[in-house]
Short mmCIF file of N, CA and C and ligand atoms in Angstrom, two decimals:
data_model
loop_
_atom_site.label_atom_id
_atom_site.label_comp_id
_atom_site.label_asym_id
_atom_site.label_seq_id
_atom_site.Cartn_x
_atom_site.Cartn_y
_atom_site.Cartn_z
N MET A 29 0.95 -1.25 0.04
CA MET A 29 -0.07 0.06 -0.10
C MET A 29 0.90 1.18 -0.03
N ARG A 30 0.40 2.19 -0.76
CA ARG A 30 1.25 3.45 -0.93
C ARG A 30 1.01 4.28 0.13
N LEU A 31 2.00 4.71 1.10
CA LEU A 31 1.72 5.37 2.15
C LEU A 31 2.27 6.99 2.13
N GLY A 32 1.45 7.87 2.46
CA GLY A 32 1.94 9.31 2.56
C GLY A 32 2.07 9.70 3.98
N VAL A 33 3.22 9.91 4.42
CA VAL A 33 3.45 10.41 5.92
C VAL A 33 3.57 11.74 6.32
N VAL A 34 2.74 12.15 7.33
CA VAL A 34 2.87 13.55 7.73
C VAL A 34 3.64 13.66 8.90
N VAL A 35 4.57 14.72 8.95
CA VAL A 35 5.45 14.70 10.04
C VAL A 35 5.76 16.21 10.41
N SER A 36 5.86 16.47 11.75
CA SER A 36 6.28 17.78 12.28
C SER A 36 7.54 17.74 13.10
N GLY A 37 7.93 16.42 13.54
CA GLY A 37 8.84 16.42 14.56
C GLY A 37 10.12 15.68 14.24
N LYS A 38 10.55 14.79 15.14
CA LYS A 38 11.93 14.03 15.18
C LYS A 38 11.79 13.10 14.03
N GLY A 39 10.66 12.39 13.75
CA GLY A 39 10.54 11.63 12.53
C GLY A 39 10.89 10.03 12.86
N SER A 40 10.89 9.71 14.25
CA SER A 40 11.36 8.30 14.52
C SER A 40 10.26 7.38 13.92
N ASN A 41 9.02 7.68 14.02
CA ASN A 41 8.02 6.76 13.37
C ASN A 41 8.17 6.60 11.91
N LEU A 42 8.41 7.71 11.22
CA LEU A 42 8.54 7.68 9.81
C LEU A 42 9.85 6.71 9.41
N ARG A 43 10.99 7.01 10.36
CA ARG A 43 12.08 6.20 9.98
C ARG A 43 11.84 4.72 10.19
N ASN A 44 11.16 4.44 11.23
CA ASN A 44 10.79 3.06 11.59
C ASN A 44 10.02 2.38 10.55
N LEU A 45 9.06 3.09 9.93
CA LEU A 45 8.21 2.49 8.82
C LEU A 45 9.23 2.21 7.50
N VAL A 46 10.06 3.07 7.18
CA VAL A 46 10.92 3.05 6.12
C VAL A 46 11.86 1.75 6.24
N GLU A 47 12.40 1.83 7.47
CA GLU A 47 13.42 0.63 7.90
C GLU A 47 12.74 -0.69 7.85
N ARG A 48 11.46 -0.81 8.14
CA ARG A 48 10.62 -1.93 8.14
C ARG A 48 10.19 -2.46 6.72
N GLY A 49 10.51 -1.54 5.77
CA GLY A 49 10.08 -1.83 4.36
C GLY A 49 8.79 -1.27 3.96
N PHE A 50 8.05 -0.56 4.70
CA PHE A 50 6.89 0.01 4.27
C PHE A 50 7.08 0.96 3.02
N ASN A 51 6.05 0.98 2.13
CA ASN A 51 6.23 1.75 0.92
C ASN A 51 5.81 3.21 1.12
N VAL A 52 6.66 3.88 1.65
CA VAL A 52 6.33 5.38 1.91
C VAL A 52 6.81 5.99 0.54
N VAL A 53 5.71 6.48 -0.16
CA VAL A 53 5.95 7.22 -1.35
C VAL A 53 6.05 8.79 -1.38
N ALA A 54 5.56 9.41 -0.28
CA ALA A 54 5.60 10.80 -0.11
C ALA A 54 5.57 11.18 1.31
N VAL A 55 6.25 12.22 1.73
CA VAL A 55 6.24 12.76 2.98
C VAL A 55 5.88 14.23 2.96
N ALA A 56 4.91 14.70 3.88
CA ALA A 56 4.52 16.07 3.96
C ALA A 56 4.77 16.65 5.23
N THR A 57 5.22 17.81 5.21
CA THR A 57 5.65 18.41 6.48
C THR A 57 5.17 19.94 6.51
N ASN A 58 4.68 20.56 7.82
CA ASN A 58 4.58 21.83 7.97
C ASN A 58 5.65 22.41 8.65
N ARG A 59 6.74 21.73 8.79
CA ARG A 59 7.92 22.19 9.37
C ARG A 59 9.12 21.61 8.82
N PRO A 60 9.60 22.38 7.72
CA PRO A 60 10.72 21.91 6.68
C PRO A 60 12.02 21.64 7.45
N THR A 61 12.20 22.16 8.64
CA THR A 61 13.49 21.97 9.17
C THR A 61 13.44 20.79 10.32
N CYS A 62 12.29 20.02 10.47
CA CYS A 62 12.25 19.04 11.47
C CYS A 62 13.03 17.91 10.94
N GLY A 63 13.25 16.93 11.89
CA GLY A 63 14.05 15.58 11.70
C GLY A 63 13.35 14.84 10.61
N GLY A 64 12.05 14.71 10.75
CA GLY A 64 11.28 13.91 9.79
C GLY A 64 11.72 14.21 8.29
N ALA A 65 11.49 15.74 8.06
CA ALA A 65 11.72 16.20 6.77
C ALA A 65 13.27 15.89 6.37
N ALA A 66 14.21 16.04 7.12
CA ALA A 66 15.59 15.73 6.97
C ALA A 66 15.84 14.35 6.57
N PHE A 67 15.15 13.38 7.19
CA PHE A 67 15.15 11.93 6.87
C PHE A 67 14.63 11.80 5.46
N ALA A 68 13.43 12.32 5.25
CA ALA A 68 12.88 12.18 3.86
C ALA A 68 13.90 12.63 2.71
N ARG A 69 14.47 13.69 2.98
CA ARG A 69 15.46 14.25 2.08
C ARG A 69 16.63 13.41 1.76
N LYS A 70 17.19 12.80 2.83
CA LYS A 70 18.31 11.95 2.99
C LYS A 70 17.90 10.60 2.14
N ARG A 71 16.76 10.17 2.30
CA ARG A 71 16.26 8.92 1.59
C ARG A 71 15.87 9.13 0.26
N GLY A 72 15.73 10.44 -0.21
CA GLY A 72 15.06 10.81 -1.61
C GLY A 72 13.68 10.51 -1.59
N ILE A 73 13.11 10.71 -0.58
CA ILE A 73 11.57 10.38 -0.56
C ILE A 73 10.83 11.77 -0.84
N PRO A 74 9.98 11.80 -1.97
CA PRO A 74 9.44 13.11 -2.35
C PRO A 74 8.82 13.80 -1.03
N LEU A 75 9.30 14.97 -0.91
CA LEU A 75 8.84 15.81 0.35
C LEU A 75 8.08 17.06 0.01
N GLY A 76 6.90 17.19 0.63
CA GLY A 76 6.00 18.34 0.41
C GLY A 76 6.28 19.29 1.51
N GLU A 77 6.81 20.42 1.23
CA GLU A 77 7.22 21.34 2.36
C GLU A 77 6.07 22.36 2.39
N LEU A 78 5.28 22.26 3.29
CA LEU A 78 3.92 22.95 3.37
C LEU A 78 3.89 23.96 4.63
N SER A 79 4.89 24.81 4.73
CA SER A 79 4.86 25.74 5.90
C SER A 79 3.60 26.57 5.93
N GLN A 80 3.12 26.61 6.96
CA GLN A 80 1.68 27.57 7.20
C GLN A 80 1.92 28.96 6.67
N ARG A 81 3.19 29.38 6.70
CA ARG A 81 3.26 30.94 6.38
C ARG A 81 3.20 30.92 4.82
N GLY A 82 3.28 30.02 4.17
CA GLY A 82 3.10 29.91 2.58
C GLY A 82 1.64 29.88 2.22
N PHE A 83 0.73 29.78 3.11
CA PHE A 83 -0.53 29.78 2.78
C PHE A 83 -1.45 30.76 3.71
N THR A 84 -2.64 31.09 3.02
CA THR A 84 -3.37 32.08 3.76
C THR A 84 -4.33 31.39 4.85
N SER A 85 -4.55 30.03 4.77
CA SER A 85 -5.35 29.46 5.75
C SER A 85 -5.02 27.99 5.78
N ALA A 86 -5.63 27.37 6.79
CA ALA A 86 -5.28 26.03 6.96
C ALA A 86 -5.89 25.08 5.83
N GLU A 87 -6.89 25.52 5.32
CA GLU A 87 -7.77 24.74 4.28
C GLU A 87 -6.80 24.86 3.09
N GLU A 88 -6.09 26.03 2.81
CA GLU A 88 -5.36 26.10 1.63
C GLU A 88 -4.13 25.22 1.80
N ARG A 89 -3.66 25.21 2.97
CA ARG A 89 -2.30 24.36 3.09
C ARG A 89 -2.86 22.86 2.93
N ASP A 90 -4.00 22.57 3.50
CA ASP A 90 -4.42 21.11 3.46
C ASP A 90 -4.82 20.80 1.85
N ALA A 91 -5.20 21.64 1.22
CA ALA A 91 -5.52 21.39 -0.32
C ALA A 91 -4.37 21.13 -0.86
N ALA A 92 -3.21 21.78 -0.72
CA ALA A 92 -1.91 21.53 -1.26
C ALA A 92 -1.36 20.23 -0.84
N MET A 93 -1.83 19.79 0.50
CA MET A 93 -1.22 18.49 0.91
C MET A 93 -2.06 17.44 0.14
N ARG A 94 -3.41 17.77 -0.01
CA ARG A 94 -4.15 16.59 -0.61
C ARG A 94 -3.65 16.46 -2.14
N ASP A 95 -3.47 17.65 -2.76
CA ASP A 95 -2.87 17.38 -4.20
C ASP A 95 -1.62 16.81 -4.32
N PHE A 96 -0.52 17.08 -3.28
CA PHE A 96 0.63 16.47 -3.30
C PHE A 96 0.51 14.95 -3.12
N PHE A 97 -0.27 14.52 -2.12
CA PHE A 97 -0.57 13.14 -1.94
C PHE A 97 -1.22 12.39 -3.07
N HIS A 98 -2.18 13.12 -3.69
CA HIS A 98 -2.83 12.48 -4.94
C HIS A 98 -1.80 12.37 -5.93
N ALA A 99 -1.10 13.42 -6.33
CA ALA A 99 -0.06 13.14 -7.31
C ALA A 99 0.99 12.18 -7.13
N HIS A 100 1.11 11.64 -5.85
CA HIS A 100 1.95 10.45 -5.67
C HIS A 100 1.15 9.23 -5.41
N GLY A 101 -0.13 9.11 -5.70
CA GLY A 101 -0.89 7.97 -5.68
C GLY A 101 -1.10 7.42 -4.19
N VAL A 102 -1.07 8.30 -3.13
CA VAL A 102 -1.17 7.81 -1.72
C VAL A 102 -2.49 7.05 -1.53
N GLU A 103 -2.36 6.00 -1.03
CA GLU A 103 -3.59 5.23 -0.56
C GLU A 103 -3.97 5.29 0.80
N LEU A 104 -2.88 5.58 1.74
CA LEU A 104 -3.22 5.76 3.23
C LEU A 104 -2.45 6.79 3.70
N VAL A 105 -2.80 7.77 4.31
CA VAL A 105 -2.18 9.01 4.95
C VAL A 105 -1.85 8.31 6.51
N VAL A 106 -0.66 8.70 6.94
CA VAL A 106 -0.11 8.18 8.18
C VAL A 106 0.33 9.62 8.83
N ASP A 107 -0.47 10.00 10.08
CA ASP A 107 -0.06 11.12 10.64
C ASP A 107 0.91 10.67 11.77
N ALA A 108 2.27 10.86 11.60
CA ALA A 108 3.23 10.32 12.56
C ALA A 108 3.88 11.37 13.12
N GLY A 109 3.33 12.07 14.06
CA GLY A 109 3.83 13.22 14.83
C GLY A 109 3.53 14.50 14.12
N TYR A 110 2.29 14.63 13.48
CA TYR A 110 1.85 15.86 12.98
C TYR A 110 1.25 16.65 13.96
N ASP A 111 1.69 18.03 14.14
CA ASP A 111 1.35 18.88 15.24
C ASP A 111 0.11 19.64 14.85
N ARG A 112 -0.59 19.42 13.66
CA ARG A 112 -1.80 20.33 13.34
C ARG A 112 -2.94 19.36 13.21
N ILE A 113 -4.18 19.98 13.03
CA ILE A 113 -5.46 19.23 12.79
C ILE A 113 -5.80 19.33 11.29
N HIS A 114 -6.01 18.33 10.83
CA HIS A 114 -6.37 18.38 9.29
C HIS A 114 -7.72 19.00 9.13
N SER A 115 -7.97 19.92 8.10
CA SER A 115 -9.20 20.46 7.92
C SER A 115 -10.28 19.49 7.44
N GLU A 116 -11.56 19.91 7.60
CA GLU A 116 -12.46 18.86 7.16
C GLU A 116 -12.42 18.51 5.72
N PRO A 117 -12.19 19.15 4.75
CA PRO A 117 -12.05 18.79 3.23
C PRO A 117 -11.00 17.83 3.17
N PHE A 118 -9.85 17.89 3.79
CA PHE A 118 -8.72 17.09 3.69
C PHE A 118 -9.27 15.67 4.42
N VAL A 119 -9.83 15.65 5.39
CA VAL A 119 -10.37 14.28 6.06
C VAL A 119 -11.34 13.65 5.07
N GLU A 120 -12.23 14.43 4.43
CA GLU A 120 -13.16 13.90 3.58
C GLU A 120 -12.39 13.30 2.23
N ALA A 121 -11.28 14.00 1.82
CA ALA A 121 -10.69 13.66 0.43
C ALA A 121 -9.99 12.31 0.87
N PHE A 122 -9.64 11.89 2.17
CA PHE A 122 -8.94 10.59 2.29
C PHE A 122 -9.91 9.92 3.47
N SER A 123 -11.22 9.94 3.25
CA SER A 123 -12.20 9.48 4.19
C SER A 123 -11.80 7.89 4.57
N GLY A 124 -11.67 7.89 5.85
CA GLY A 124 -11.35 6.36 6.34
C GLY A 124 -9.98 5.93 5.92
N ARG A 125 -9.12 6.72 5.49
CA ARG A 125 -7.89 6.45 4.93
C ARG A 125 -6.79 7.21 5.73
N ILE A 126 -6.91 7.82 6.81
CA ILE A 126 -6.05 8.52 7.69
C ILE A 126 -5.90 7.92 8.99
N VAL A 127 -4.63 7.66 9.38
CA VAL A 127 -4.34 7.04 10.65
C VAL A 127 -3.54 8.12 11.55
N ASN A 128 -3.68 8.07 12.68
CA ASN A 128 -2.80 8.90 13.42
C ASN A 128 -2.16 8.02 14.74
N VAL A 129 -0.98 8.32 15.09
CA VAL A 129 -0.36 7.72 16.43
C VAL A 129 -0.42 8.77 17.42
N HIS A 130 -0.94 8.37 18.75
CA HIS A 130 -1.00 9.26 19.88
C HIS A 130 -0.46 8.75 21.00
N PRO A 131 0.39 9.44 21.74
CA PRO A 131 1.13 8.95 22.90
C PRO A 131 0.39 8.80 24.25
N SER A 132 -0.87 8.18 24.15
CA SER A 132 -1.66 7.64 25.40
C SER A 132 -2.55 6.76 24.95
N LEU A 133 -3.14 6.10 26.07
CA LEU A 133 -4.16 5.13 25.92
C LEU A 133 -5.57 6.02 25.65
N LEU A 134 -5.92 6.27 24.42
CA LEU A 134 -7.05 7.12 24.17
C LEU A 134 -8.28 6.34 24.85
N PRO A 135 -9.21 6.95 25.37
CA PRO A 135 -9.50 8.32 25.17
C PRO A 135 -8.87 9.22 26.26
N ASP A 136 -7.99 8.59 27.05
CA ASP A 136 -7.14 9.53 28.01
C ASP A 136 -6.31 10.46 27.42
N PHE A 137 -6.18 11.62 27.96
CA PHE A 137 -5.08 12.53 27.38
C PHE A 137 -5.26 12.86 25.88
N ALA A 138 -6.47 13.06 25.53
CA ALA A 138 -6.61 13.34 24.07
C ALA A 138 -6.41 14.78 23.83
N GLY A 139 -6.28 15.19 22.46
CA GLY A 139 -6.58 16.41 22.20
C GLY A 139 -5.35 17.55 22.16
N GLY A 140 -4.30 17.08 22.66
CA GLY A 140 -3.00 17.98 22.79
C GLY A 140 -1.75 17.42 22.47
N MET A 141 -0.63 18.19 22.63
CA MET A 141 0.61 17.53 22.30
C MET A 141 1.41 17.22 23.53
N ASP A 142 0.68 17.24 24.71
CA ASP A 142 1.50 16.96 25.95
C ASP A 142 1.00 15.86 26.69
N ALA A 143 0.48 14.72 26.17
CA ALA A 143 -0.15 13.58 26.88
C ALA A 143 0.85 12.90 27.67
N VAL A 144 2.05 13.05 27.33
CA VAL A 144 3.16 12.36 28.23
C VAL A 144 3.25 13.04 29.29
N GLU A 145 3.37 14.35 29.33
CA GLU A 145 3.41 15.18 30.51
C GLU A 145 2.16 15.09 31.36
N GLN A 146 0.99 15.14 30.77
CA GLN A 146 -0.34 14.86 31.46
C GLN A 146 -0.39 13.51 32.28
N ALA A 147 0.27 12.52 31.75
CA ALA A 147 0.19 11.23 32.32
C ALA A 147 1.01 11.16 33.51
N LEU A 148 2.22 11.92 33.57
CA LEU A 148 3.08 12.04 34.68
C LEU A 148 2.44 12.91 35.71
N GLN A 149 1.79 14.02 35.26
CA GLN A 149 1.13 14.92 36.20
C GLN A 149 0.03 14.38 36.87
N THR A 150 -0.70 13.61 36.25
CA THR A 150 -2.09 13.13 36.98
C THR A 150 -1.66 11.90 37.78
N GLY A 151 -0.55 11.27 37.39
CA GLY A 151 -0.14 10.03 38.53
C GLY A 151 -0.72 8.67 38.12
N VAL A 152 -1.13 8.66 36.65
CA VAL A 152 -1.68 7.31 36.47
C VAL A 152 -0.53 6.40 36.50
N LYS A 153 -0.89 5.04 36.77
CA LYS A 153 0.35 4.19 36.74
C LYS A 153 0.47 3.44 35.53
N MET A 154 -0.53 3.62 34.37
CA MET A 154 -0.34 2.99 33.12
C MET A 154 -0.74 4.01 32.14
N THR A 155 -0.13 4.09 31.20
CA THR A 155 -0.38 4.94 30.08
C THR A 155 -0.02 4.12 28.83
N GLY A 156 0.18 4.75 27.62
CA GLY A 156 0.46 3.86 26.50
C GLY A 156 0.55 4.56 25.16
N ALA A 157 0.14 4.01 24.12
CA ALA A 157 0.10 4.48 22.80
C ALA A 157 -1.08 3.81 22.03
N THR A 158 -1.65 4.72 21.18
CA THR A 158 -2.89 4.33 20.51
C THR A 158 -2.57 4.71 18.97
N VAL A 159 -3.07 3.76 18.09
CA VAL A 159 -3.11 4.25 16.69
C VAL A 159 -4.62 4.11 16.35
N HIS A 160 -5.26 5.31 15.85
CA HIS A 160 -6.67 5.33 15.49
C HIS A 160 -6.89 5.89 14.08
N VAL A 161 -7.97 5.54 13.58
CA VAL A 161 -8.45 6.42 12.26
C VAL A 161 -8.97 7.60 12.65
N VAL A 162 -8.50 8.54 11.69
CA VAL A 162 -8.72 10.08 11.84
C VAL A 162 -10.13 10.37 11.25
N THR A 163 -10.81 11.03 12.09
CA THR A 163 -12.22 11.58 11.55
C THR A 163 -12.11 12.96 11.96
N SER A 164 -13.16 13.81 11.73
CA SER A 164 -13.41 15.13 12.02
C SER A 164 -13.43 15.29 13.56
N ASP A 165 -13.49 14.25 14.28
CA ASP A 165 -13.62 14.37 15.80
C ASP A 165 -12.14 14.16 16.32
N LEU A 166 -11.56 15.20 16.83
CA LEU A 166 -10.17 15.03 17.37
C LEU A 166 -9.88 13.98 18.14
N ASP A 167 -8.83 13.14 17.86
CA ASP A 167 -8.34 11.95 18.60
C ASP A 167 -9.52 11.11 18.93
N ALA A 168 -10.62 11.05 18.32
CA ALA A 168 -11.74 10.15 18.85
C ALA A 168 -12.22 9.17 17.71
N GLY A 169 -11.50 9.12 16.55
CA GLY A 169 -11.91 8.21 15.61
C GLY A 169 -11.62 6.79 16.00
N PRO A 170 -12.15 5.82 15.33
CA PRO A 170 -12.17 4.30 15.83
C PRO A 170 -10.62 3.86 16.03
N ILE A 171 -10.54 3.24 17.18
CA ILE A 171 -9.18 2.80 17.66
C ILE A 171 -8.61 1.54 16.89
N LEU A 172 -7.39 1.48 16.30
CA LEU A 172 -6.86 0.32 15.63
C LEU A 172 -6.18 -0.65 16.68
N VAL A 173 -5.18 -0.09 17.12
CA VAL A 173 -4.19 -0.84 18.03
C VAL A 173 -3.89 0.02 19.15
N GLN A 174 -3.64 -0.65 20.40
CA GLN A 174 -3.16 0.05 21.69
C GLN A 174 -2.10 -0.84 22.12
N GLU A 175 -1.22 -0.11 22.84
CA GLU A 175 -0.23 -0.88 23.65
C GLU A 175 -0.01 -0.06 25.00
N ALA A 176 -0.19 -0.86 26.08
CA ALA A 176 0.02 -0.11 27.47
C ALA A 176 1.35 -0.06 27.93
N VAL A 177 1.63 1.02 28.29
CA VAL A 177 3.19 1.23 28.91
C VAL A 177 3.06 1.73 30.40
N PRO A 178 3.67 0.85 31.37
CA PRO A 178 3.74 1.29 32.71
C PRO A 178 4.41 2.45 33.06
N VAL A 179 3.91 3.41 34.01
CA VAL A 179 4.58 4.49 34.40
C VAL A 179 5.47 4.16 35.56
N LEU A 180 6.66 4.21 35.66
CA LEU A 180 7.63 3.87 36.67
C LEU A 180 7.77 5.01 37.78
N GLU A 181 8.09 4.57 38.88
CA GLU A 181 8.30 5.51 39.93
C GLU A 181 9.24 6.74 39.48
N ALA A 182 10.43 6.20 38.86
CA ALA A 182 11.38 7.20 38.60
C ALA A 182 11.40 7.86 37.20
N ASP A 183 10.29 7.55 36.53
CA ASP A 183 10.13 8.18 35.08
C ASP A 183 10.29 9.86 35.12
N THR A 184 10.92 10.16 34.04
CA THR A 184 10.84 11.58 33.64
C THR A 184 10.18 11.60 32.35
N VAL A 185 9.80 12.96 32.03
CA VAL A 185 9.21 13.08 30.65
C VAL A 185 9.86 12.36 29.55
N GLU A 186 11.21 12.42 29.66
CA GLU A 186 12.02 11.80 28.55
C GLU A 186 11.93 10.35 28.59
N SER A 187 12.15 9.83 29.91
CA SER A 187 12.19 8.17 29.94
C SER A 187 10.90 7.72 29.48
N LEU A 188 9.76 8.27 29.97
CA LEU A 188 8.34 7.68 29.53
C LEU A 188 8.25 7.94 28.20
N ARG A 189 8.58 9.04 27.64
CA ARG A 189 8.36 9.38 26.19
C ARG A 189 9.10 8.20 25.34
N GLY A 190 10.33 7.79 25.90
CA GLY A 190 11.09 6.97 25.20
C GLY A 190 10.45 5.49 25.01
N ARG A 191 9.99 5.13 26.24
CA ARG A 191 9.19 3.79 26.18
C ARG A 191 7.85 3.98 25.40
N ILE A 192 7.26 4.89 25.38
CA ILE A 192 5.99 5.08 24.52
C ILE A 192 6.35 5.08 23.22
N HIS A 193 7.51 5.74 22.71
CA HIS A 193 7.98 5.67 21.39
C HIS A 193 8.28 4.19 20.86
N ASP A 194 8.83 3.53 21.75
CA ASP A 194 9.06 2.07 21.37
C ASP A 194 7.78 1.37 21.21
N ALA A 195 6.76 1.67 22.08
CA ALA A 195 5.52 1.07 21.82
C ALA A 195 4.93 1.56 20.47
N GLU A 196 4.98 2.76 20.09
CA GLU A 196 4.52 3.32 18.76
C GLU A 196 5.12 2.51 17.74
N HIS A 197 6.43 2.29 17.91
CA HIS A 197 7.18 1.65 16.73
C HIS A 197 6.77 0.26 16.45
N ARG A 198 6.14 -0.44 17.54
CA ARG A 198 5.66 -1.71 17.31
C ARG A 198 4.03 -1.50 16.78
N ILE A 199 3.34 -0.63 17.29
CA ILE A 199 1.91 -0.67 16.99
C ILE A 199 1.49 0.03 15.50
N LEU A 200 2.33 1.06 15.16
CA LEU A 200 1.95 1.68 13.94
C LEU A 200 2.10 0.77 12.71
N PRO A 201 3.26 0.06 12.74
CA PRO A 201 3.22 -0.95 11.72
C PRO A 201 2.09 -2.10 11.68
N GLN A 202 1.68 -2.45 12.94
CA GLN A 202 0.52 -3.41 13.13
C GLN A 202 -0.77 -2.77 12.51
N ALA A 203 -0.95 -1.38 12.94
CA ALA A 203 -2.15 -0.74 12.46
C ALA A 203 -2.24 -0.60 10.89
N ILE A 204 -1.00 -0.37 10.39
CA ILE A 204 -1.07 -0.10 8.86
C ILE A 204 -1.42 -1.44 8.24
N ARG A 205 -0.85 -2.63 8.70
CA ARG A 205 -1.16 -3.86 8.12
C ARG A 205 -2.73 -4.10 8.26
N LEU A 206 -3.20 -3.78 9.38
CA LEU A 206 -4.64 -3.94 9.72
C LEU A 206 -5.42 -3.20 8.76
N MET A 207 -5.16 -1.96 8.40
CA MET A 207 -5.85 -1.01 7.47
C MET A 207 -5.78 -1.51 6.17
N GLU A 208 -4.50 -2.16 5.74
CA GLU A 208 -4.26 -2.68 4.47
C GLU A 208 -5.23 -3.83 4.23
N ALA A 209 -5.38 -4.68 5.17
CA ALA A 209 -6.35 -5.88 5.17
C ALA A 209 -7.82 -5.48 5.03
N ARG A 210 -8.11 -4.40 5.80
CA ARG A 210 -9.45 -3.96 5.81
C ARG A 210 -9.90 -3.32 4.39
N LEU A 211 -8.96 -2.49 3.96
CA LEU A 211 -9.17 -1.87 2.60
C LEU A 211 -9.07 -2.72 1.44
N ALA A 212 -8.34 -3.85 1.53
CA ALA A 212 -8.32 -4.77 0.45
C ALA A 212 -9.69 -5.49 0.48
N LYS A 213 -10.04 -5.85 1.51
CA LYS A 213 -11.52 -6.65 1.84
C LYS A 213 -12.53 -5.69 1.36
N SER A 214 -12.54 -4.43 1.77
CA SER A 214 -13.67 -3.65 1.32
C SER A 214 -13.78 -3.42 -0.32
N SER A 215 -12.46 -3.31 -0.83
CA SER A 215 -12.59 -3.13 -2.23
C SER A 215 -12.84 -4.29 -3.01
N ALA A 216 -12.61 -5.57 -2.45
CA ALA A 216 -12.89 -6.90 -2.94
C ALA A 216 -14.40 -6.89 -2.95
N VAL A 217 -14.95 -6.45 -1.88
CA VAL A 217 -16.53 -6.48 -1.78
C VAL A 217 -17.14 -5.52 -2.70
N GLY A 218 -16.61 -4.18 -2.53
CA GLY A 218 -17.19 -3.21 -3.26
C GLY A 218 -17.00 -3.21 -4.73
C1 LIG B 20 4.86 10.54 18.68
O1 LIG B 20 4.90 10.46 20.16
C2 LIG B 20 3.40 10.58 18.37
O2 LIG B 20 2.52 9.79 19.25
C3 LIG B 20 3.05 12.03 18.53
O3 LIG B 20 4.43 12.74 18.11
C4 LIG B 20 5.25 11.91 18.38
C5 LIG B 20 6.15 11.76 17.04
O4 LIG B 20 7.36 11.22 17.19
N1 LIG B 20 1.65 12.34 17.74
P1 LIG B 20 8.29 10.95 15.94
O5 LIG B 20 8.47 12.42 15.22
O6 LIG B 20 7.69 10.04 15.19
O7 LIG B 20 9.64 10.60 16.57
#
């Protein structure tokens, strides 16, 4: 399946997918200086550099992202550390074909970029990672795969984030394979 990956940060999930042999045909970013964008350049993966300042609205930026992914024949969009919310027309353009990885056991700590900090602050003993289908309802689309990660007494944000990342690197590939099987089944039926 042809994957289009959206990144804003370090890009460890992107790197993990590429190293595991997933067919990443395009990478889009709103932060051209991020680690994920640097990785795409290094590997020669087509990179859509879509800084918000180049556009007058989020809708306009997302229309450019949609066109970029369509031009590369993307079949599944993977939000791997994207720090913005897709606008409605983008979600509709790839309806049921966008997945997101989130660093908590959703529905806990939904909706922000500080789920790891929140887990430590609230004192939960268990948190984790979730991959879900993206709908227009932020972080609330159908859950595909989750993995629990215990919060240890001595954890810092960095140490907990590191173990959550390890979990993400296991469950994002599983979720993509699940989507691949589902989409193949629905196209065979339809
Ligand atoms: C991950 O923790 C993901 O859950 C969150 O952003 C982070 C991205 O990490 N949405 P990386 O850029 O893939 O290393």
